[in-house]
Short mmCIF file of C-alpha atoms in Angstrom, two decimals:
data_model
loop_
_atom_site.label_atom_id
_atom_site.label_comp_id
_atom_site.label_asym_id
_atom_site.label_seq_id
_atom_site.Cartn_x
_atom_site.Cartn_y
_atom_site.Cartn_z
CA MET N 1 82.45 -17.91 28.43
CA ASN N 2 80.41 -17.65 31.54
CA THR N 3 80.43 -14.06 32.46
CA ARG N 4 76.80 -13.57 33.15
CA THR N 5 75.77 -12.41 36.55
CA PRO N 6 73.78 -14.78 38.73
CA ALA N 7 70.80 -12.44 38.51
CA ARG N 8 70.73 -12.71 34.75
CA ARG N 9 70.99 -16.43 34.97
CA ILE N 10 68.06 -16.59 37.32
CA LEU N 11 66.03 -14.43 34.97
CA ARG N 12 66.86 -16.73 32.08
CA THR N 13 65.83 -19.76 34.07
CA ILE N 14 62.57 -18.16 35.03
CA GLY N 15 61.99 -17.16 31.43
CA ALA N 16 62.56 -20.71 30.23
CA GLY N 17 60.23 -22.02 32.91
CA ALA N 18 57.52 -19.57 31.96
CA ALA N 19 57.85 -20.50 28.31
CA ALA N 20 57.51 -24.16 29.19
CA LEU N 21 54.42 -23.46 31.26
CA LEU N 22 52.87 -21.47 28.44
CA ALA N 23 53.53 -24.28 26.02
CA LEU N 24 51.95 -26.76 28.39
CA SER N 25 48.85 -24.70 28.97
CA ALA N 26 48.49 -24.12 25.26
CA CYS N 27 48.49 -27.86 24.75
CA SER N 28 45.91 -28.51 27.34
CA SER N 29 43.56 -25.83 26.20
CA SER N 30 43.69 -26.93 22.61
CA SER N 31 42.53 -30.38 23.54
CA GLY N 32 39.62 -29.05 25.49
CA ASP N 33 37.91 -27.17 22.76
CA THR N 34 34.55 -28.10 23.86
CA THR N 35 31.44 -26.95 22.76
CA THR N 36 28.02 -26.66 23.58
CA GLY N 37 26.51 -26.46 20.17
CA THR N 38 27.18 -23.35 18.33
CA SER N 39 23.77 -22.94 16.87
CA GLY N 40 21.52 -24.86 19.18
CA PRO N 41 20.18 -27.88 17.30
CA PRO N 42 21.77 -31.25 17.56
CA GLU N 43 25.07 -30.12 16.13
CA LEU N 44 27.70 -32.12 17.92
CA SER N 45 31.33 -31.25 18.15
CA GLY N 46 34.35 -31.77 20.30
CA THR N 47 36.25 -34.82 21.33
CA VAL N 48 34.46 -37.72 22.93
CA THR N 49 36.81 -39.64 25.17
CA VAL N 50 35.82 -43.24 25.63
CA PHE N 51 37.46 -45.52 28.19
CA ALA N 52 36.70 -49.05 27.09
CA ALA N 53 37.68 -52.61 27.98
CA ALA N 54 40.44 -53.91 25.71
CA SER N 55 38.16 -56.61 24.33
CA LEU N 56 35.93 -53.95 22.77
CA LYS N 57 38.72 -52.54 20.64
CA GLU N 58 37.79 -53.83 17.19
CA GLY N 59 34.06 -53.14 17.49
CA PHE N 60 34.40 -49.74 19.13
CA GLU N 61 36.96 -48.46 16.66
CA GLU N 62 34.54 -49.27 13.87
CA LEU N 63 31.72 -47.50 15.72
CA GLY N 64 33.96 -44.52 16.48
CA ALA N 65 34.74 -44.09 12.79
CA ARG N 66 31.05 -44.23 11.92
CA PHE N 67 30.25 -41.70 14.64
CA GLU N 68 32.82 -39.24 13.31
CA ARG N 69 31.48 -39.63 9.78
CA ARG N 70 27.94 -39.00 10.95
CA HIS N 71 28.86 -35.99 13.07
CA PRO N 72 31.51 -33.98 11.29
CA GLY N 73 33.45 -31.89 13.75
CA THR N 74 33.54 -34.61 16.34
CA GLU N 75 36.37 -36.86 17.18
CA VAL N 76 36.24 -40.05 19.20
CA THR N 77 39.35 -40.98 21.10
CA PHE N 78 39.67 -44.29 22.86
CA ASN N 79 41.59 -45.48 25.83
CA PHE N 80 41.49 -49.27 25.70
CA GLY N 81 42.83 -51.21 28.64
CA GLY N 82 42.05 -53.52 31.51
CA SER N 83 38.70 -52.54 33.02
CA ASP N 84 40.22 -52.33 36.49
CA SER N 85 42.92 -49.87 35.59
CA LEU N 86 40.48 -47.82 33.50
CA ALA N 87 38.09 -47.65 36.45
CA ALA N 88 40.95 -46.63 38.73
CA GLY N 89 41.89 -43.91 36.25
CA ILE N 90 38.36 -42.54 36.15
CA VAL N 91 38.02 -42.57 39.92
CA ASN N 92 41.30 -40.69 40.12
CA GLY N 93 40.07 -37.98 37.81
CA ALA N 94 41.04 -39.02 34.29
CA PRO N 95 39.01 -36.81 31.92
CA ALA N 96 36.63 -39.18 30.16
CA ASP N 97 33.07 -39.04 28.85
CA VAL N 98 32.09 -42.67 28.52
CA PHE N 99 33.14 -45.83 30.32
CA ALA N 100 32.47 -49.27 28.88
CA ALA N 101 33.62 -52.00 31.25
CA ALA N 102 34.04 -55.73 30.80
CA SER N 103 32.23 -56.56 34.02
CA PRO N 104 29.65 -55.10 36.38
CA ARG N 105 32.21 -55.38 39.18
CA THR N 106 34.64 -52.98 37.52
CA MET N 107 31.81 -50.61 36.62
CA ALA N 108 30.80 -50.69 40.28
CA VAL N 109 34.17 -49.19 41.19
CA VAL N 110 33.00 -46.04 39.41
CA THR N 111 29.32 -46.09 40.38
CA ASP N 112 30.23 -46.60 44.04
CA ARG N 113 31.78 -43.15 43.95
CA ASP N 114 28.81 -41.67 42.11
CA GLY N 115 31.07 -41.34 39.10
CA THR N 116 28.41 -41.99 36.47
CA ALA N 117 25.58 -39.79 35.28
CA GLY N 118 22.77 -42.29 35.61
CA PRO N 119 22.84 -46.06 36.01
CA PRO N 120 24.99 -48.14 33.64
CA VAL N 121 23.28 -50.41 31.12
CA THR N 122 24.40 -53.76 29.80
CA PHE N 123 25.00 -53.42 26.06
CA VAL N 124 26.66 -56.71 25.12
CA ARG N 125 27.70 -59.99 26.67
CA ASN N 126 30.76 -62.05 26.05
CA GLN N 127 31.12 -65.79 26.35
CA LEU N 128 34.19 -67.91 26.84
CA GLN N 129 35.63 -70.15 24.21
CA ILE N 130 38.62 -72.45 24.11
CA ALA N 131 41.29 -71.13 21.77
CA THR N 132 43.44 -73.87 20.33
CA LEU N 133 45.98 -74.29 17.55
CA PRO N 134 44.74 -74.05 13.97
CA GLY N 135 43.30 -77.36 12.85
CA ASN N 136 42.85 -78.39 16.50
CA PRO N 137 45.67 -80.96 16.47
CA HIS N 138 44.90 -82.13 20.00
CA ARG N 139 41.24 -82.72 19.15
CA ILE N 140 39.94 -80.63 21.98
CA SER N 141 36.16 -80.69 22.04
CA SER N 142 35.27 -79.96 25.65
CA LEU N 143 36.50 -78.22 28.74
CA GLU N 144 37.34 -81.62 30.19
CA ASP N 145 39.79 -82.31 27.36
CA LEU N 146 41.93 -79.48 28.74
CA THR N 147 42.63 -81.39 31.93
CA GLY N 148 44.74 -83.97 30.10
CA PRO N 149 48.28 -84.19 31.47
CA ASP N 150 50.09 -83.59 28.19
CA LEU N 151 48.40 -80.36 27.31
CA LYS N 152 49.85 -76.96 28.04
CA VAL N 153 46.92 -74.75 28.91
CA VAL N 154 47.02 -71.10 29.92
CA LEU N 155 44.28 -69.32 31.82
CA CYS N 156 43.83 -65.69 32.76
CA ASP N 157 44.71 -64.90 36.34
CA GLU N 158 41.70 -65.09 38.59
CA GLU N 159 42.21 -61.44 39.52
CA VAL N 160 41.17 -60.36 36.02
CA PRO N 161 37.65 -60.88 34.61
CA CYS N 162 38.44 -63.56 32.03
CA GLY N 163 40.19 -65.59 34.71
CA ALA N 164 37.31 -65.23 37.12
CA ALA N 165 34.93 -66.36 34.37
CA ALA N 166 37.11 -69.36 33.52
CA ARG N 167 37.18 -70.33 37.20
CA LYS N 168 33.38 -70.13 37.29
CA ALA N 169 33.06 -72.34 34.24
CA LEU N 170 35.53 -74.90 35.63
CA ASP N 171 33.71 -74.95 38.94
CA ALA N 172 30.39 -75.38 37.15
CA ALA N 173 31.85 -78.36 35.33
CA GLY N 174 33.43 -79.71 38.52
CA LEU N 175 36.85 -79.85 36.85
CA GLU N 176 40.34 -79.41 38.23
CA LEU N 177 42.71 -77.83 35.77
CA GLU N 178 46.32 -76.95 36.37
CA PRO N 179 47.45 -74.47 33.76
CA VAL N 180 51.10 -73.73 32.97
CA SER N 181 50.48 -70.05 33.55
CA TYR N 182 47.95 -67.55 34.80
CA GLU N 183 48.28 -64.69 32.33
CA GLN N 184 47.75 -61.07 33.29
CA ASP N 185 45.11 -60.49 30.66
CA VAL N 186 43.13 -62.21 27.97
CA LYS N 187 45.40 -61.05 25.14
CA GLY N 188 48.40 -62.45 27.00
CA ALA N 189 46.70 -65.83 27.20
CA LEU N 190 45.77 -65.77 23.53
CA THR N 191 49.24 -64.75 22.43
CA LYS N 192 50.76 -67.83 24.04
CA VAL N 193 48.53 -69.98 21.83
CA GLU N 194 49.16 -67.88 18.73
CA LEU N 195 52.88 -68.38 19.24
CA LYS N 196 52.23 -72.09 19.79
CA GLU N 197 53.83 -71.97 23.23
CA ALA N 198 50.61 -73.21 24.76
CA ASP N 199 48.21 -75.73 23.26
CA ALA N 200 45.06 -74.06 24.45
CA ALA N 201 43.73 -71.10 26.37
CA VAL N 202 40.36 -70.20 27.80
CA VAL N 203 39.53 -66.78 26.40
CA TYR N 204 36.57 -64.81 25.08
CA ARG N 205 34.86 -65.61 21.80
CA THR N 206 35.60 -62.07 20.70
CA ASP N 207 39.33 -62.59 21.13
CA VAL N 208 39.24 -65.81 19.14
CA ARG N 209 37.34 -63.96 16.42
CA ALA N 210 39.82 -61.11 16.41
CA ALA N 211 42.78 -63.48 16.11
CA GLY N 212 41.49 -64.67 12.73
CA ASP N 213 42.95 -67.94 11.54
CA LYS N 214 45.86 -67.96 13.97
CA VAL N 215 43.77 -69.89 16.48
CA GLU N 216 40.70 -72.06 16.33
CA GLY N 217 37.76 -71.59 18.69
CA VAL N 218 35.99 -74.45 20.44
CA ASP N 219 32.66 -73.79 22.17
CA PHE N 220 31.85 -75.54 25.41
CA PRO N 221 28.51 -75.68 27.21
CA GLU N 222 29.82 -74.61 30.62
CA SER N 223 30.61 -71.20 29.19
CA ALA N 224 26.91 -70.41 29.54
CA ASP N 225 27.48 -70.34 33.30
CA ALA N 226 30.15 -67.70 33.01
CA VAL N 227 28.85 -65.09 30.64
CA ASN N 228 30.34 -61.65 31.15
CA GLU N 229 28.08 -58.64 30.99
CA TYR N 230 29.48 -55.39 29.62
CA PRO N 231 27.95 -52.23 31.12
CA ILE N 232 28.32 -48.77 29.58
CA ALA N 233 27.69 -45.40 31.21
CA LEU N 234 28.07 -41.69 30.72
CA LEU N 235 30.39 -40.26 33.33
CA GLU N 236 29.40 -37.67 35.87
CA ASP N 237 32.23 -35.30 35.03
CA ALA N 238 32.10 -35.83 31.28
CA PRO N 239 33.63 -32.80 29.53
CA HIS N 240 31.54 -33.52 26.43
CA ALA N 241 28.40 -35.02 27.86
CA ARG N 242 26.15 -34.44 24.84
CA ALA N 243 28.47 -36.08 22.37
CA GLY N 244 29.18 -38.84 24.87
CA LYS N 245 25.50 -39.56 25.20
CA ALA N 246 25.17 -39.70 21.42
CA PHE N 247 28.01 -42.19 21.22
CA ILE N 248 26.33 -44.43 23.80
CA ALA N 249 23.12 -44.22 21.79
CA LEU N 250 25.00 -45.40 18.71
CA VAL N 251 26.55 -48.31 20.63
CA ARG N 252 23.13 -49.41 21.86
CA SER N 253 21.35 -48.93 18.53
CA ALA N 254 20.55 -51.79 16.18
CA GLU N 255 23.50 -50.69 14.08
CA GLY N 256 25.86 -50.73 17.05
CA ARG N 257 24.69 -54.18 18.05
CA LYS N 258 25.26 -55.46 14.56
CA VAL N 259 28.85 -54.26 14.58
CA LEU N 260 29.49 -55.74 18.01
CA THR N 261 27.88 -59.12 17.33
CA GLY N 262 29.97 -59.17 14.18
CA ALA N 263 32.98 -58.99 16.48
CA GLY N 264 31.75 -62.03 18.43
CA PHE N 265 29.72 -60.43 21.21
CA LEU N 266 26.29 -61.68 22.22
CA GLU N 267 23.19 -59.51 22.40
CA PRO N 268 22.61 -58.16 25.91
CA MET Y 156 80.19 -45.00 36.45
CA ARG Y 157 83.24 -46.87 37.60
CA GLY Y 158 86.52 -46.02 36.18
CA GLU Y 159 87.01 -42.92 38.24
CA ARG Y 160 88.50 -45.21 40.79
CA ARG Y 161 91.88 -45.52 39.18
CA VAL Y 162 92.07 -42.08 37.76
CA ALA Y 163 94.12 -39.73 39.86
CA ARG Y 164 91.95 -37.56 42.04
CA PRO Y 165 91.41 -34.13 40.62
CA PRO Y 166 93.06 -31.44 42.69
CA ARG Y 167 90.77 -30.30 45.45
CA ARG Y 168 88.85 -27.22 44.44
CA PRO Y 169 88.87 -24.40 46.88
CA LYS Y 170 85.84 -25.06 49.01
CA GLY Y 171 82.91 -23.56 47.01
CA SER Y 172 82.47 -19.90 47.61
CA ARG Y 173 78.96 -20.10 49.06
CA GLY Y 174 76.03 -22.48 48.74
CA ALA Y 175 74.62 -23.72 45.45
CA PRO Y 176 73.13 -21.13 43.08
CA LEU Y 177 69.35 -20.99 43.09
CA PRO Y 178 68.80 -22.10 39.47
CA LEU Y 179 70.60 -25.32 40.37
CA LEU Y 180 69.26 -25.76 43.84
CA LEU Y 181 65.59 -25.40 42.94
CA PRO Y 182 65.41 -28.08 40.25
CA ALA Y 183 67.73 -30.27 42.31
CA VAL Y 184 65.36 -30.19 45.28
CA LEU Y 185 62.38 -30.75 42.98
CA GLY Y 186 64.16 -33.70 41.44
CA LEU Y 187 64.86 -35.16 44.84
CA ALA Y 188 61.23 -34.70 45.87
CA PHE Y 189 60.04 -36.29 42.63
CA LEU Y 190 62.08 -39.40 43.33
CA LEU Y 191 61.26 -39.65 47.02
CA VAL Y 192 57.62 -38.59 47.33
CA PRO Y 193 56.20 -41.69 45.59
CA LEU Y 194 58.18 -43.92 47.93
CA ILE Y 195 57.03 -41.92 50.94
CA ALA Y 196 53.45 -42.20 49.65
CA LEU Y 197 53.90 -45.96 49.59
CA LEU Y 198 54.85 -45.85 53.26
CA LEU Y 199 52.03 -43.47 54.17
CA ARG Y 200 49.34 -45.46 52.43
CA ALA Y 201 50.59 -48.83 53.59
CA PRO Y 202 47.93 -50.83 55.42
CA TRP Y 203 50.16 -51.16 58.47
CA ARG Y 204 47.52 -52.70 60.67
CA GLY Y 205 46.68 -55.48 58.25
CA LEU Y 206 50.30 -55.89 57.25
CA PRO Y 207 51.23 -58.95 59.31
CA GLU Y 208 48.22 -60.74 57.89
CA GLN Y 209 48.99 -59.67 54.32
CA LEU Y 210 52.60 -60.75 54.59
CA THR Y 211 52.14 -64.09 56.26
CA GLY Y 212 50.08 -65.48 53.41
CA PRO Y 213 52.01 -68.37 51.84
CA GLY Y 214 51.85 -66.71 48.42
CA VAL Y 215 54.02 -63.82 49.55
CA TRP Y 216 56.94 -65.90 50.77
CA GLU Y 217 56.67 -68.17 47.81
CA ALA Y 218 56.96 -65.18 45.48
CA LEU Y 219 59.75 -63.56 47.50
CA ARG Y 220 61.72 -66.81 47.74
CA LEU Y 221 61.36 -67.37 44.01
CA SER Y 222 62.41 -63.77 43.34
CA LEU Y 223 65.56 -64.11 45.44
CA ILE Y 224 66.52 -67.47 43.96
CA CYS Y 225 65.94 -66.41 40.38
CA ALA Y 226 67.70 -63.06 40.74
CA THR Y 227 70.70 -64.80 42.29
CA ALA Y 228 70.79 -67.46 39.60
CA ALA Y 229 70.49 -64.77 36.91
CA THR Y 230 73.39 -62.91 38.48
CA GLY Y 231 75.47 -66.09 38.53
CA LEU Y 232 74.74 -66.73 34.88
CA SER Y 233 75.53 -63.10 34.07
CA LEU Y 234 78.90 -63.46 35.81
CA VAL Y 235 79.81 -66.67 33.99
CA LEU Y 236 78.91 -65.26 30.59
CA GLY Y 237 79.26 -61.54 31.15
CA VAL Y 238 82.76 -61.23 32.60
CA PRO Y 239 84.40 -63.01 29.64
CA LEU Y 240 82.28 -60.94 27.28
CA ALA Y 241 83.38 -57.74 28.99
CA TRP Y 242 87.02 -58.89 28.76
CA LEU Y 243 86.61 -59.56 25.07
CA LEU Y 244 85.21 -56.09 24.51
CA ALA Y 245 87.85 -54.34 26.58
CA ARG Y 246 90.99 -56.26 25.75
CA THR Y 247 90.81 -57.55 22.22
CA GLU Y 248 90.52 -56.06 18.79
CA PHE Y 249 88.23 -57.58 16.25
CA PRO Y 250 86.26 -56.24 13.33
CA GLY Y 251 82.85 -54.94 14.33
CA ARG Y 252 83.71 -54.62 18.01
CA GLY Y 253 81.93 -51.29 18.30
CA LEU Y 254 78.81 -52.86 16.86
CA VAL Y 255 79.04 -55.80 19.25
CA ARG Y 256 79.33 -53.44 22.17
CA ALA Y 257 76.25 -51.53 21.03
CA LEU Y 258 74.32 -54.78 20.66
CA VAL Y 259 75.34 -55.92 24.14
CA THR Y 260 73.83 -52.79 25.63
CA LEU Y 261 70.64 -53.06 23.59
CA PRO Y 262 68.64 -54.81 26.33
CA LEU Y 263 69.32 -51.77 28.53
CA VAL Y 264 67.12 -49.58 26.38
CA LEU Y 265 64.81 -52.21 24.93
CA PRO Y 266 61.40 -52.36 26.62
CA PRO Y 267 61.54 -55.56 28.71
CA VAL Y 268 58.33 -56.82 27.14
CA VAL Y 269 60.04 -56.71 23.76
CA GLY Y 270 62.87 -58.72 25.30
CA GLY Y 271 60.31 -61.27 26.46
CA VAL Y 272 58.76 -61.54 23.02
CA ALA Y 273 62.22 -61.93 21.46
CA LEU Y 274 63.10 -64.68 23.95
CA LEU Y 275 59.84 -66.42 23.16
CA LEU Y 276 60.62 -66.33 19.45
CA ALA Y 277 64.14 -67.63 20.06
CA LEU Y 278 63.76 -70.09 22.94
CA GLY Y 279 60.04 -70.81 22.96
CA ARG Y 280 58.71 -74.26 22.19
CA ASN Y 281 58.20 -73.14 18.62
CA GLY Y 282 61.17 -70.75 18.58
CA VAL Y 283 64.17 -70.60 16.31
CA VAL Y 284 66.42 -72.41 18.81
CA GLY Y 285 63.77 -73.65 21.21
CA ARG Y 286 62.26 -75.92 18.57
CA TRP Y 287 65.49 -77.95 18.50
CA LEU Y 288 65.85 -77.93 22.27
CA ASP Y 289 62.41 -79.45 22.43
CA ALA Y 290 62.96 -81.96 19.62
CA TRP Y 291 66.43 -83.14 20.72
CA PHE Y 292 66.39 -82.85 24.48
CA GLY Y 293 62.72 -82.43 25.33
CA ILE Y 294 63.54 -79.12 27.02
CA THR Y 295 60.97 -76.36 26.92
CA LEU Y 296 61.79 -73.13 28.70
CA PRO Y 297 58.63 -71.00 28.73
CA PHE Y 298 56.51 -71.42 31.86
CA THR Y 299 59.48 -72.77 33.85
CA THR Y 300 61.64 -71.34 36.60
CA ALA Y 301 64.60 -71.67 34.24
CA GLY Y 302 62.67 -69.42 31.89
CA VAL Y 303 62.43 -66.77 34.62
CA VAL Y 304 66.19 -66.96 35.16
CA LEU Y 305 66.84 -66.54 31.44
CA ALA Y 306 64.45 -63.61 31.13
CA GLU Y 307 66.11 -61.89 34.09
CA THR Y 308 69.59 -62.63 32.77
CA PHE Y 309 68.70 -61.14 29.40
CA VAL Y 310 67.71 -57.89 31.05
CA ALA Y 311 70.34 -57.78 33.80
CA MET Y 312 73.55 -58.99 32.11
CA PRO Y 313 74.22 -55.77 30.17
CA PHE Y 314 74.51 -53.92 33.48
CA LEU Y 315 77.25 -56.30 34.56
CA VAL Y 316 79.05 -56.23 31.21
CA ILE Y 317 79.11 -52.45 31.08
CA SER Y 318 80.31 -52.16 34.64
CA VAL Y 319 83.07 -54.76 34.22
CA GLU Y 320 84.15 -53.43 30.85
CA GLY Y 321 84.50 -49.95 32.30
CA THR Y 322 86.64 -51.28 35.13
CA LEU Y 323 88.79 -53.26 32.73
CA ARG Y 324 89.40 -50.22 30.57
CA ALA Y 325 90.45 -48.25 33.60
CA ALA Y 326 92.71 -51.05 34.83
CA ASP Y 327 96.28 -50.91 33.58
CA PRO Y 328 96.81 -53.66 30.98
CA ARG Y 329 100.55 -53.63 31.65
CA TYR Y 330 100.12 -55.90 34.67
CA GLU Y 331 98.68 -58.56 32.39
CA GLU Y 332 101.39 -57.95 29.83
CA ALA Y 333 104.02 -58.30 32.49
CA ALA Y 334 102.50 -61.60 33.59
CA THR Y 335 102.48 -62.95 30.04
CA THR Y 336 106.09 -61.92 29.43
CA LEU Y 337 106.92 -63.84 32.60
CA GLY Y 338 105.48 -66.93 30.96
CA ALA Y 339 101.87 -67.01 32.11
CA SER Y 340 99.30 -67.88 29.48
CA ARG Y 341 96.76 -65.19 28.71
CA PHE Y 342 94.11 -67.13 30.58
CA THR Y 343 96.34 -67.55 33.62
CA ALA Y 344 97.12 -63.86 33.52
CA PHE Y 345 93.43 -63.11 33.39
CA ARG Y 346 92.67 -65.48 36.26
CA ARG Y 347 95.56 -64.55 38.56
CA VAL Y 348 96.15 -60.90 37.75
CA THR Y 349 93.22 -59.24 36.04
CA LEU Y 350 90.40 -60.84 37.99
CA PRO Y 351 91.66 -59.75 41.43
CA LEU Y 352 92.42 -56.33 40.02
CA ILE Y 353 88.88 -55.73 38.79
CA GLY Y 354 87.18 -57.52 41.70
CA PRO Y 355 85.39 -54.44 43.04
CA GLY Y 356 84.09 -53.59 39.56
CA ILE Y 357 82.75 -57.09 39.13
CA ALA Y 358 81.10 -56.97 42.54
CA ALA Y 359 79.45 -53.64 41.81
CA GLY Y 360 78.25 -54.92 38.43
CA ALA Y 361 76.92 -58.08 40.03
CA VAL Y 362 74.92 -56.13 42.60
CA LEU Y 363 73.49 -53.89 39.89
CA ALA Y 364 72.55 -56.93 37.83
CA TRP Y 365 71.02 -58.63 40.86
CA ALA Y 366 68.91 -55.60 41.70
CA ARG Y 367 67.78 -55.28 38.09
CA ALA Y 368 66.90 -58.98 37.95
CA LEU Y 369 64.93 -58.73 41.19
CA GLY Y 370 62.74 -55.98 39.75
CA GLU Y 371 62.27 -57.60 36.35
CA PHE Y 372 58.65 -57.75 35.24
CA GLY Y 373 57.99 -57.40 31.51
CA ALA Y 374 60.32 -60.01 30.07
CA THR Y 375 59.45 -62.46 32.84
CA ILE Y 376 55.70 -62.39 32.43
CA THR Y 377 56.01 -62.46 28.65
CA PHE Y 378 58.49 -65.31 28.42
CA ALA Y 379 57.93 -67.34 31.57
CA GLY Y 380 54.29 -66.63 32.31
CA ASN Y 381 52.82 -66.44 35.77
CA PHE Y 382 52.37 -69.47 37.96
CA PRO Y 383 52.57 -69.25 41.76
CA GLY Y 384 55.66 -70.96 43.13
CA ARG Y 385 57.12 -71.63 39.70
CA THR Y 386 57.30 -68.41 37.74
CA GLN Y 387 55.42 -65.85 39.80
CA THR Y 388 58.08 -63.47 41.14
CA MET Y 389 57.35 -60.52 43.43
CA PRO Y 390 56.83 -57.91 40.72
CA LEU Y 391 54.29 -60.17 39.01
CA ALA Y 392 52.52 -60.80 42.30
CA VAL Y 393 52.40 -57.04 42.93
CA TYR Y 394 50.96 -56.30 39.51
CA LEU Y 395 48.25 -58.95 39.71
CA ALA Y 396 47.33 -58.13 43.29
CA LEU Y 397 46.78 -54.53 42.20
CA GLN Y 398 43.89 -55.63 39.99
CA ASN Y 399 41.61 -56.54 42.86
CA ASP Y 400 43.39 -55.98 46.13
CA PRO Y 401 45.41 -52.76 46.25
CA ALA Y 402 46.19 -53.26 49.94
CA ALA Y 403 47.94 -56.53 49.17
CA ALA Y 404 49.81 -54.89 46.30
CA ILE Y 405 51.06 -52.13 48.60
CA ALA Y 406 52.12 -54.69 51.20
CA LEU Y 407 54.07 -56.67 48.60
CA SER Y 408 55.62 -53.47 47.27
CA LEU Y 409 56.83 -52.64 50.76
CA VAL Y 410 58.67 -55.95 50.92
CA LEU Y 411 60.43 -55.26 47.61
CA LEU Y 412 61.24 -51.74 48.77
CA ALA Y 413 62.71 -53.08 52.00
CA VAL Y 414 64.83 -55.63 50.14
CA SER Y 415 66.09 -52.97 47.72
CA ILE Y 416 66.98 -50.60 50.54
CA ALA Y 417 68.79 -53.40 52.35
CA VAL Y 418 70.85 -54.05 49.22
CA LEU Y 419 71.75 -50.40 48.82
CA ALA Y 420 72.63 -50.12 52.50
CA GLY Y 421 74.85 -53.17 52.21
CA LEU Y 422 76.42 -51.69 49.11
CA ARG Y 423 77.14 -48.31 50.55
CA ASP Y 424 80.18 -49.24 52.55
CA ARG Y 425 81.95 -51.30 49.97
CA TRP Y 426 81.16 -49.95 46.55
CA MET Y 427 79.03 -46.91 46.75
CA ARG Y 428 81.45 -44.61 48.46
CA ALA Y 429 81.62 -42.55 45.33
CA THR Y 430 84.76 -40.55 44.63
#
């Protein structure tokens, strides 16, 4: 069945390769249908790409939907993840318009390389809370209660922001706490409590709020010493700078604040 | 992958007319480059000067030691449970055997994190089985070294089972039959005849399983958590170091790379001499 000459085979291979390339380039150009306003006035269009800390998910999705409704023709796509890996992505050339980080340190990764168009601004703050089982069966009422020997407590690893904040709060309280695990992110810590594998975790208020009635939140005074600030900035190489700027304006508006405080964040 | 061993060698083809044709050679070289360049990049970007310092931190050896112990224990457990399972699949007939075989290989394609979640739901403190372990024996597995071993076994055992089953299928069952007709029980026949016969297959499967267990990340961090010295294996240490200290992550990666290469080099002579 194979009677073709090598030359023909090579041609076929090249043809297939070319077709694949064409398909690829078609894909990439369709996603970049940018636009600088067709008629001039504040008509916005195009896709705003927002890289945002995972903890912002619920609030930002709500704001994204409102933004799209207000500006027909626009689309807001999100990339939620750990602030560190998002920052690394941006520094390495990921095409994004807006970066909202969970800590000034991670934002600094981008600003250090002049990656933002203008200085970042703090738009919300997040405070720690103890997440415990529904009904608080172990009667946890303070950070100190977590140091009891019979409790299984998980913390975030100190390499990630929620872990660094927890460490700060523990140090402020002068407490030693040996957790059963240092989780790789805040959701990982919360999940262990939701599944009842751990009795308590130190996480953000926003995560407790998002988990609904699967966990119960306990405030503790030392959390005031470890409040996380969330900076937001338009990126230097933003493909859709105008729309990106408009999205940031929405986030920082009274309306945006209301949505975010509804999700458990504190005013900046 | 095994199995060719006992098949008669195909007749030698006349030595290929010329070199490989271009449409094969080009993608082949690209494929090779794709697999090797990232590893070379790791070597190029390694912080060689700071390396001794990075690697002498106590955390590194703790993580490496734990990795080696857990991977070895997981391999042992896989052997104890996996070889009989492979025998069952290869040598007996029972209804639904095809389905069982498919299920055995499921962890091969399942994302490891999903495996971790499933383990948590089964063996966790509040899990389907784990609840009773806790109530009756006071055993809880999550957040323990035993949990790491179980997570690694879950992910690695299918490699062993598949490898051993393949070898068993290729091995002639008539030796066992002969042994049983001579009065040996089926178990004795398995122990004295089959086992030595499929030794190389078992060894190859065990090395594969060990290597897979050593690299396990998703199921481990999901089921066993991350605590230095207890459940923090090398891959976990690499991932977390990457958050703040890429140089440390690269240094740790180099160690894992070196260990993996050492394993493959050790393997080459005995089991990897393909065809």
